[in-house]
Short mmCIF file of N, CA, C and O in Angstrom, two decimals:
data_model
loop_
_atom_site.label_atom_id
_atom_site.label_comp_id
_atom_site.label_asym_id
_atom_site.label_seq_id
_atom_site.Cartn_x
_atom_site.Cartn_y
_atom_site.Cartn_z
N UNK A 1072 29.66 -5.45 -8.88
CA UNK A 1072 29.89 -4.76 -10.11
C UNK A 1072 28.78 -5.15 -11.08
O UNK A 1072 28.52 -6.31 -11.28
N UNK A 1073 28.20 -4.15 -11.66
CA UNK A 1073 27.09 -4.38 -12.56
C UNK A 1073 27.54 -4.28 -14.00
O UNK A 1073 28.30 -3.40 -14.36
N UNK A 1074 27.09 -5.24 -14.79
CA UNK A 1074 27.40 -5.22 -16.22
C UNK A 1074 26.21 -4.63 -16.96
O UNK A 1074 25.06 -4.79 -16.56
N UNK A 1075 26.54 -4.06 -18.05
CA UNK A 1075 25.44 -3.60 -18.88
C UNK A 1075 24.85 -4.79 -19.60
O UNK A 1075 25.46 -5.86 -19.70
N UNK A 1076 23.69 -4.61 -20.11
CA UNK A 1076 22.99 -5.70 -20.79
C UNK A 1076 23.79 -6.20 -22.00
O UNK A 1076 23.88 -7.40 -22.25
N UNK A 1077 24.40 -5.31 -22.75
CA UNK A 1077 25.19 -5.67 -23.93
C UNK A 1077 26.41 -6.49 -23.53
O UNK A 1077 26.76 -7.47 -24.19
N UNK A 1078 27.07 -6.13 -22.45
CA UNK A 1078 28.24 -6.88 -21.99
C UNK A 1078 27.85 -8.29 -21.55
O UNK A 1078 28.59 -9.24 -21.77
N UNK A 1079 26.68 -8.41 -20.92
CA UNK A 1079 26.20 -9.73 -20.50
C UNK A 1079 25.94 -10.61 -21.72
O UNK A 1079 26.27 -11.79 -21.74
N UNK A 1080 25.32 -10.03 -22.75
CA UNK A 1080 25.03 -10.79 -23.97
C UNK A 1080 26.33 -11.25 -24.63
O UNK A 1080 26.45 -12.41 -25.03
N UNK A 1081 27.31 -10.37 -24.71
CA UNK A 1081 28.61 -10.72 -25.31
C UNK A 1081 29.28 -11.83 -24.49
O UNK A 1081 29.81 -12.79 -25.04
N UNK A 1082 29.24 -11.70 -23.17
CA UNK A 1082 29.84 -12.73 -22.30
C UNK A 1082 29.13 -14.07 -22.49
O UNK A 1082 29.77 -15.13 -22.58
N UNK A 1083 27.80 -14.04 -22.57
CA UNK A 1083 27.06 -15.29 -22.78
C UNK A 1083 27.34 -15.89 -24.15
O UNK A 1083 27.44 -17.11 -24.30
N UNK A 1084 27.46 -15.06 -25.18
CA UNK A 1084 27.79 -15.56 -26.52
C UNK A 1084 29.17 -16.21 -26.54
O UNK A 1084 29.36 -17.27 -27.14
N UNK A 1085 30.13 -15.58 -25.87
CA UNK A 1085 31.49 -16.17 -25.79
C UNK A 1085 31.46 -17.50 -25.05
O UNK A 1085 32.11 -18.48 -25.46
N UNK A 1086 30.70 -17.53 -23.96
CA UNK A 1086 30.59 -18.78 -23.19
C UNK A 1086 29.89 -19.85 -24.04
O UNK A 1086 30.28 -21.02 -24.01
N UNK A 1087 28.89 -19.45 -24.81
CA UNK A 1087 28.17 -20.38 -25.68
C UNK A 1087 29.10 -20.95 -26.75
O UNK A 1087 29.09 -22.15 -27.02
N UNK A 1088 29.92 -20.11 -27.37
CA UNK A 1088 30.89 -20.58 -28.37
C UNK A 1088 31.88 -21.55 -27.76
O UNK A 1088 32.22 -22.58 -28.36
N UNK A 1089 32.35 -21.22 -26.56
CA UNK A 1089 33.30 -22.10 -25.86
C UNK A 1089 32.66 -23.46 -25.60
O UNK A 1089 33.24 -24.51 -25.86
N UNK A 1090 31.41 -23.44 -25.11
CA UNK A 1090 30.72 -24.69 -24.80
C UNK A 1090 30.42 -25.50 -26.07
O UNK A 1090 30.51 -26.72 -26.06
N UNK A 1091 30.06 -24.81 -27.16
CA UNK A 1091 29.84 -25.51 -28.43
C UNK A 1091 31.12 -26.18 -28.92
O UNK A 1091 31.09 -27.30 -29.44
N UNK A 1092 32.24 -25.51 -28.73
CA UNK A 1092 33.54 -26.11 -29.09
C UNK A 1092 33.82 -27.35 -28.26
O UNK A 1092 34.30 -28.37 -28.77
N UNK A 1093 33.54 -27.28 -26.97
CA UNK A 1093 33.74 -28.44 -26.08
C UNK A 1093 32.82 -29.60 -26.49
O UNK A 1093 33.23 -30.76 -26.48
N UNK A 1094 31.57 -29.28 -26.84
CA UNK A 1094 30.63 -30.32 -27.28
C UNK A 1094 31.15 -30.99 -28.54
O UNK A 1094 31.10 -32.22 -28.66
N UNK A 1095 31.65 -30.20 -29.47
CA UNK A 1095 32.19 -30.78 -30.71
C UNK A 1095 33.37 -31.70 -30.42
O UNK A 1095 33.48 -32.78 -30.99
N UNK A 1096 34.25 -31.27 -29.52
CA UNK A 1096 35.39 -32.12 -29.13
C UNK A 1096 34.90 -33.43 -28.52
O UNK A 1096 35.42 -34.50 -28.83
N UNK A 1097 33.90 -33.33 -27.65
CA UNK A 1097 33.36 -34.54 -27.02
C UNK A 1097 32.72 -35.47 -28.04
O UNK A 1097 32.87 -36.69 -27.95
N UNK A 1098 32.02 -34.92 -29.04
CA UNK A 1098 31.41 -35.74 -30.08
C UNK A 1098 32.48 -36.46 -30.90
O UNK A 1098 32.34 -37.64 -31.24
N UNK A 1099 33.57 -35.74 -31.22
CA UNK A 1099 34.67 -36.36 -31.96
C UNK A 1099 35.30 -37.48 -31.14
O UNK A 1099 35.61 -38.55 -31.67
N UNK A 1100 35.49 -37.23 -29.85
CA UNK A 1100 36.05 -38.26 -28.98
C UNK A 1100 35.12 -39.45 -28.87
O UNK A 1100 35.56 -40.60 -28.84
N UNK A 1101 33.81 -39.18 -28.81
CA UNK A 1101 32.84 -40.26 -28.73
C UNK A 1101 32.89 -41.13 -29.99
O UNK A 1101 32.86 -42.35 -29.91
N UNK A 1102 32.98 -40.49 -31.16
CA UNK A 1102 33.08 -41.24 -32.41
C UNK A 1102 34.34 -42.10 -32.44
O UNK A 1102 34.31 -43.26 -32.84
N UNK A 1103 35.46 -41.52 -32.00
CA UNK A 1103 36.72 -42.27 -31.97
C UNK A 1103 36.61 -43.45 -31.00
O UNK A 1103 37.08 -44.55 -31.29
N UNK A 1104 35.98 -43.23 -29.84
CA UNK A 1104 35.81 -44.31 -28.87
C UNK A 1104 34.90 -45.41 -29.40
O UNK A 1104 35.16 -46.60 -29.19
N UNK A 1105 33.83 -45.02 -30.11
CA UNK A 1105 32.94 -46.03 -30.70
C UNK A 1105 33.69 -46.87 -31.72
O UNK A 1105 33.55 -48.09 -31.77
N UNK A 1106 34.49 -46.21 -32.55
CA UNK A 1106 35.25 -46.92 -33.56
C UNK A 1106 36.25 -47.88 -32.92
O UNK A 1106 36.37 -49.04 -33.32
N UNK A 1107 36.95 -47.40 -31.90
CA UNK A 1107 37.91 -48.25 -31.19
C UNK A 1107 37.20 -49.42 -30.51
O UNK A 1107 37.69 -50.56 -30.52
N UNK A 1108 36.04 -49.16 -29.93
CA UNK A 1108 35.26 -50.21 -29.28
C UNK A 1108 34.82 -51.27 -30.29
O UNK A 1108 34.90 -52.47 -30.01
N UNK A 1109 34.35 -50.83 -31.45
CA UNK A 1109 33.95 -51.78 -32.49
C UNK A 1109 35.12 -52.64 -32.95
O UNK A 1109 34.99 -53.85 -33.16
N UNK A 1110 36.29 -52.01 -33.11
CA UNK A 1110 37.48 -52.76 -33.51
C UNK A 1110 37.87 -53.78 -32.45
O UNK A 1110 38.24 -54.91 -32.77
N UNK A 1111 37.77 -53.39 -31.18
CA UNK A 1111 38.08 -54.33 -30.09
C UNK A 1111 37.10 -55.50 -30.07
O UNK A 1111 37.50 -56.66 -29.87
N UNK A 1112 35.81 -55.21 -30.30
CA UNK A 1112 34.82 -56.29 -30.33
C UNK A 1112 35.12 -57.27 -31.45
O UNK A 1112 35.04 -58.49 -31.27
N UNK A 1113 35.47 -56.74 -32.63
CA UNK A 1113 35.81 -57.62 -33.76
C UNK A 1113 37.02 -58.48 -33.43
O UNK A 1113 37.04 -59.68 -33.73
N UNK A 1114 38.04 -57.88 -32.81
CA UNK A 1114 39.26 -58.62 -32.47
C UNK A 1114 38.94 -59.71 -31.44
O UNK A 1114 39.43 -60.84 -31.55
N UNK A 1115 38.12 -59.38 -30.45
CA UNK A 1115 37.74 -60.37 -29.44
C UNK A 1115 36.97 -61.52 -30.09
O UNK A 1115 37.21 -62.69 -29.79
N UNK A 1116 36.04 -61.19 -30.99
CA UNK A 1116 35.29 -62.23 -31.70
C UNK A 1116 36.22 -63.13 -32.50
O UNK A 1116 36.08 -64.36 -32.51
N UNK A 1117 37.20 -62.52 -33.18
CA UNK A 1117 38.17 -63.31 -33.95
C UNK A 1117 38.97 -64.24 -33.03
O UNK A 1117 39.17 -65.41 -33.35
N UNK A 1118 39.41 -63.69 -31.90
CA UNK A 1118 40.20 -64.50 -30.96
C UNK A 1118 39.37 -65.63 -30.37
O UNK A 1118 39.86 -66.76 -30.22
N UNK A 1119 38.10 -65.35 -30.03
CA UNK A 1119 37.24 -66.40 -29.49
C UNK A 1119 36.99 -67.49 -30.53
O UNK A 1119 37.00 -68.68 -30.21
N UNK A 1120 36.75 -67.07 -31.78
CA UNK A 1120 36.53 -68.06 -32.84
C UNK A 1120 37.78 -68.90 -33.04
O UNK A 1120 37.70 -70.12 -33.16
N UNK A 1121 38.95 -68.25 -33.06
CA UNK A 1121 40.20 -68.98 -33.25
C UNK A 1121 40.44 -69.96 -32.11
O UNK A 1121 40.85 -71.09 -32.33
N UNK A 1122 40.16 -69.52 -30.88
CA UNK A 1122 40.34 -70.40 -29.72
C UNK A 1122 39.40 -71.60 -29.82
O UNK A 1122 39.81 -72.74 -29.60
N UNK A 1123 38.13 -71.36 -30.14
CA UNK A 1123 37.18 -72.46 -30.25
C UNK A 1123 37.58 -73.39 -31.38
O UNK A 1123 37.45 -74.61 -31.27
N UNK A 1124 38.08 -72.82 -32.47
CA UNK A 1124 38.52 -73.64 -33.61
C UNK A 1124 39.70 -74.52 -33.22
O UNK A 1124 39.75 -75.70 -33.56
N UNK A 1125 40.66 -73.95 -32.47
CA UNK A 1125 41.83 -74.71 -32.05
C UNK A 1125 41.47 -75.80 -31.05
O UNK A 1125 42.10 -76.85 -31.01
N UNK A 1126 40.46 -75.54 -30.25
CA UNK A 1126 40.05 -76.53 -29.27
C UNK A 1126 39.12 -77.58 -29.87
O UNK A 1126 38.67 -78.49 -29.18
N UNK A 1127 38.80 -77.42 -31.14
CA UNK A 1127 37.99 -78.41 -31.83
C UNK A 1127 36.50 -78.31 -31.53
O UNK A 1127 35.78 -79.30 -31.64
N UNK A 1128 36.04 -77.12 -31.15
CA UNK A 1128 34.63 -76.96 -30.84
C UNK A 1128 33.77 -76.84 -32.10
O UNK A 1128 32.57 -77.02 -32.05
N UNK A 1129 34.41 -76.52 -33.21
CA UNK A 1129 33.69 -76.42 -34.48
C UNK A 1129 34.03 -77.63 -35.33
O UNK A 1129 35.18 -77.99 -35.47
N UNK A 1130 33.02 -78.22 -35.88
CA UNK A 1130 33.25 -79.33 -36.80
C UNK A 1130 33.27 -78.76 -38.21
O UNK A 1130 32.28 -78.20 -38.68
N UNK A 1131 34.42 -78.88 -38.85
CA UNK A 1131 34.51 -78.42 -40.23
C UNK A 1131 33.98 -79.51 -41.15
O UNK A 1131 34.29 -80.69 -40.96
N UNK A 1132 33.19 -79.13 -42.12
CA UNK A 1132 32.70 -80.14 -43.04
C UNK A 1132 33.85 -80.72 -43.86
O UNK A 1132 34.74 -79.99 -44.30
N UNK A 1133 33.84 -82.02 -43.97
CA UNK A 1133 34.91 -82.67 -44.73
C UNK A 1133 34.64 -82.50 -46.22
O UNK A 1133 33.52 -82.62 -46.68
N UNK A 1134 35.71 -82.21 -46.94
CA UNK A 1134 35.58 -82.08 -48.38
C UNK A 1134 35.54 -83.48 -48.97
O UNK A 1134 36.25 -84.40 -48.53
N UNK A 1135 34.73 -83.67 -50.00
CA UNK A 1135 34.68 -85.00 -50.61
C UNK A 1135 36.02 -85.33 -51.27
O UNK A 1135 36.72 -84.46 -51.76
N UNK A 1136 36.34 -86.59 -51.26
CA UNK A 1136 37.60 -87.05 -51.86
C UNK A 1136 37.35 -87.38 -53.32
O UNK A 1136 36.62 -88.32 -53.63
N UNK A 1137 37.92 -86.60 -54.20
CA UNK A 1137 37.74 -86.80 -55.64
C UNK A 1137 38.87 -87.61 -56.26
O UNK A 1137 38.93 -87.80 -57.45
N UNK A 1138 39.80 -88.08 -55.44
CA UNK A 1138 40.92 -88.84 -55.98
C UNK A 1138 40.51 -90.28 -56.31
O UNK A 1138 39.60 -90.83 -55.71
N UNK A 1139 41.22 -90.83 -57.31
CA UNK A 1139 40.97 -92.20 -57.75
C UNK A 1139 42.32 -92.87 -57.98
O UNK A 1139 43.28 -92.20 -58.36
N UNK A 1140 42.41 -94.17 -57.78
CA UNK A 1140 43.68 -94.85 -58.04
C UNK A 1140 43.97 -94.97 -59.54
O UNK A 1140 43.06 -95.12 -60.34
N UNK A 1141 45.23 -94.87 -59.88
CA UNK A 1141 45.68 -95.03 -61.27
C UNK A 1141 46.29 -96.42 -61.42
O UNK A 1141 46.74 -97.04 -60.46
N UNK A 1142 46.34 -96.93 -62.65
CA UNK A 1142 46.89 -98.27 -62.89
C UNK A 1142 48.40 -98.32 -62.60
O UNK A 1142 48.94 -99.39 -62.33
N UNK A 1143 49.08 -97.18 -62.60
CA UNK A 1143 50.52 -97.16 -62.33
C UNK A 1143 50.83 -97.20 -60.84
O UNK A 1143 51.98 -97.33 -60.44
N UNK A 1144 49.81 -97.04 -60.01
CA UNK A 1144 50.03 -97.03 -58.57
C UNK A 1144 49.91 -95.63 -57.99
O UNK A 1144 49.88 -95.46 -56.78
N UNK A 1145 49.83 -94.64 -58.85
CA UNK A 1145 49.66 -93.26 -58.39
C UNK A 1145 48.19 -92.96 -58.12
O UNK A 1145 47.35 -93.86 -58.06
N UNK A 1146 47.89 -91.69 -57.95
CA UNK A 1146 46.53 -91.28 -57.63
C UNK A 1146 46.10 -90.17 -58.59
O UNK A 1146 46.82 -89.19 -58.79
N UNK A 1147 44.92 -90.36 -59.18
CA UNK A 1147 44.33 -89.30 -59.99
C UNK A 1147 43.75 -88.24 -59.04
O UNK A 1147 42.92 -88.55 -58.20
N UNK A 1148 44.22 -87.00 -59.20
CA UNK A 1148 43.69 -85.90 -58.40
C UNK A 1148 43.15 -84.82 -59.33
O UNK A 1148 43.61 -84.68 -60.46
N UNK A 1149 42.17 -84.05 -58.88
CA UNK A 1149 41.58 -83.02 -59.74
C UNK A 1149 42.62 -81.96 -60.14
O UNK A 1149 43.44 -81.53 -59.34
N UNK A 1150 42.57 -81.58 -61.42
CA UNK A 1150 43.46 -80.54 -61.91
C UNK A 1150 42.97 -79.16 -61.46
O UNK A 1150 43.76 -78.27 -61.19
N UNK A 1151 41.65 -78.98 -61.40
CA UNK A 1151 41.07 -77.70 -61.03
C UNK A 1151 40.19 -77.88 -59.79
O UNK A 1151 39.29 -78.71 -59.79
N UNK A 1152 40.44 -77.09 -58.77
CA UNK A 1152 39.63 -77.17 -57.55
C UNK A 1152 38.18 -76.77 -57.81
O UNK A 1152 37.26 -77.30 -57.20
N UNK A 1153 37.99 -75.82 -58.73
CA UNK A 1153 36.63 -75.35 -59.02
C UNK A 1153 35.79 -76.41 -59.72
O UNK A 1153 34.57 -76.40 -59.63
N UNK A 1154 36.45 -77.29 -60.47
CA UNK A 1154 35.76 -78.34 -61.23
C UNK A 1154 36.46 -79.68 -60.96
O UNK A 1154 37.17 -80.21 -61.83
N UNK A 1155 36.27 -80.25 -59.77
CA UNK A 1155 37.02 -81.46 -59.40
C UNK A 1155 36.65 -82.70 -60.21
O UNK A 1155 37.42 -83.64 -60.25
N UNK A 1156 35.50 -82.71 -60.86
CA UNK A 1156 35.11 -83.89 -61.63
C UNK A 1156 35.47 -83.78 -63.11
O UNK A 1156 35.16 -84.67 -63.89
N UNK A 1157 36.10 -82.70 -63.52
CA UNK A 1157 36.34 -82.48 -64.94
C UNK A 1157 37.62 -83.17 -65.42
O UNK A 1157 37.57 -84.20 -66.07
N UNK A 1158 38.79 -82.65 -65.09
CA UNK A 1158 40.06 -83.24 -65.53
C UNK A 1158 40.82 -83.69 -64.29
O UNK A 1158 41.00 -82.93 -63.35
N UNK A 1159 41.29 -84.93 -64.34
CA UNK A 1159 42.10 -85.46 -63.25
C UNK A 1159 43.45 -85.87 -63.82
O UNK A 1159 43.55 -86.31 -64.96
N UNK A 1160 44.49 -85.70 -63.00
CA UNK A 1160 45.85 -86.00 -63.44
C UNK A 1160 46.49 -86.93 -62.42
O UNK A 1160 46.26 -86.81 -61.22
N UNK A 1161 47.29 -87.86 -62.94
CA UNK A 1161 47.97 -88.83 -62.05
C UNK A 1161 49.18 -88.17 -61.41
O UNK A 1161 49.94 -87.45 -62.07
N UNK A 1162 49.39 -88.46 -60.15
CA UNK A 1162 50.50 -87.85 -59.42
C UNK A 1162 51.86 -88.43 -59.79
O UNK A 1162 52.88 -87.80 -59.58
N UNK A 1163 51.89 -89.64 -60.40
CA UNK A 1163 53.19 -90.22 -60.71
C UNK A 1163 53.45 -90.38 -62.21
O UNK A 1163 54.55 -90.12 -62.68
N UNK A 1164 52.46 -90.80 -63.00
CA UNK A 1164 52.74 -91.05 -64.42
C UNK A 1164 52.28 -89.91 -65.33
O UNK A 1164 52.49 -89.95 -66.53
N UNK A 1165 51.67 -88.88 -64.80
CA UNK A 1165 51.22 -87.70 -65.53
C UNK A 1165 50.16 -88.01 -66.59
O UNK A 1165 49.97 -87.24 -67.51
N UNK A 1166 49.47 -89.14 -66.46
CA UNK A 1166 48.37 -89.40 -67.39
C UNK A 1166 47.15 -88.62 -66.93
O UNK A 1166 47.04 -88.23 -65.77
N UNK A 1167 46.26 -88.36 -67.88
CA UNK A 1167 45.10 -87.53 -67.58
C UNK A 1167 43.81 -88.26 -67.90
O UNK A 1167 43.78 -89.11 -68.78
N UNK A 1168 42.77 -87.85 -67.20
CA UNK A 1168 41.44 -88.38 -67.44
C UNK A 1168 40.50 -87.19 -67.50
O UNK A 1168 40.51 -86.33 -66.64
N UNK A 1169 39.69 -87.11 -68.58
CA UNK A 1169 38.77 -85.99 -68.71
C UNK A 1169 37.34 -86.50 -68.80
O UNK A 1169 37.03 -87.38 -69.60
N UNK A 1170 36.50 -85.92 -67.97
CA UNK A 1170 35.08 -86.23 -67.96
C UNK A 1170 34.37 -85.13 -68.75
O UNK A 1170 34.16 -84.03 -68.25
N UNK A 1171 34.02 -85.43 -69.97
CA UNK A 1171 33.42 -84.42 -70.85
C UNK A 1171 32.06 -83.95 -70.34
O UNK A 1171 31.67 -82.82 -70.59
N UNK A 1172 31.35 -84.80 -69.63
CA UNK A 1172 30.05 -84.41 -69.11
C UNK A 1172 30.16 -83.36 -68.01
O UNK A 1172 29.23 -82.58 -67.79
N UNK A 1173 31.27 -83.32 -67.32
CA UNK A 1173 31.47 -82.36 -66.22
C UNK A 1173 32.20 -81.11 -66.69
O UNK A 1173 32.55 -80.24 -65.88
N UNK A 1174 32.46 -80.97 -67.97
CA UNK A 1174 33.21 -79.84 -68.51
C UNK A 1174 32.44 -78.55 -68.36
O UNK A 1174 31.27 -78.46 -68.75
N UNK A 1175 33.08 -77.48 -67.84
CA UNK A 1175 32.39 -76.20 -67.73
C UNK A 1175 32.31 -75.46 -69.08
O UNK A 1175 31.62 -74.48 -69.19
N UNK A 1176 33.03 -75.97 -70.07
CA UNK A 1176 33.03 -75.32 -71.40
C UNK A 1176 32.38 -76.23 -72.42
O UNK A 1176 32.77 -76.25 -73.58
N UNK A 1177 31.37 -76.96 -71.99
CA UNK A 1177 30.65 -77.87 -72.90
C UNK A 1177 30.05 -77.10 -74.05
O UNK A 1177 29.49 -76.01 -73.87
N UNK A 1178 30.15 -77.65 -75.24
CA UNK A 1178 29.52 -77.04 -76.39
C UNK A 1178 28.04 -77.45 -76.43
O UNK A 1178 27.70 -78.58 -76.11
N UNK A 1179 27.19 -76.51 -76.82
CA UNK A 1179 25.76 -76.87 -76.88
C UNK A 1179 25.51 -77.91 -77.96
O UNK A 1179 26.15 -77.93 -78.98
N UNK A 1180 24.54 -78.75 -77.70
CA UNK A 1180 24.23 -79.83 -78.63
C UNK A 1180 23.33 -79.33 -79.73
O UNK A 1180 22.48 -78.55 -79.63
#
């Protein structure tokens, strides 16, 4: 059976539209797969880091100890984590010690 030239063009255009639709679907699926793959890689990295951390493979830097003994027998500990040398408070007698030189709100001289 012979098709006319116009019918062949229409058939090829329909086939082209169908194939373009399939390509678009495949591209969307590829993007979704890439996103899922990236999420899996991040999760695996997190799990590996957590496992190594639990097994003690990473040495965490020790924080300096800013506490000092108080005359009452308690311990002076920093009031603010951001400024550990500024104001210290005793854990038992509630007395305070302030280092004016370490104050973040120092007045200009």
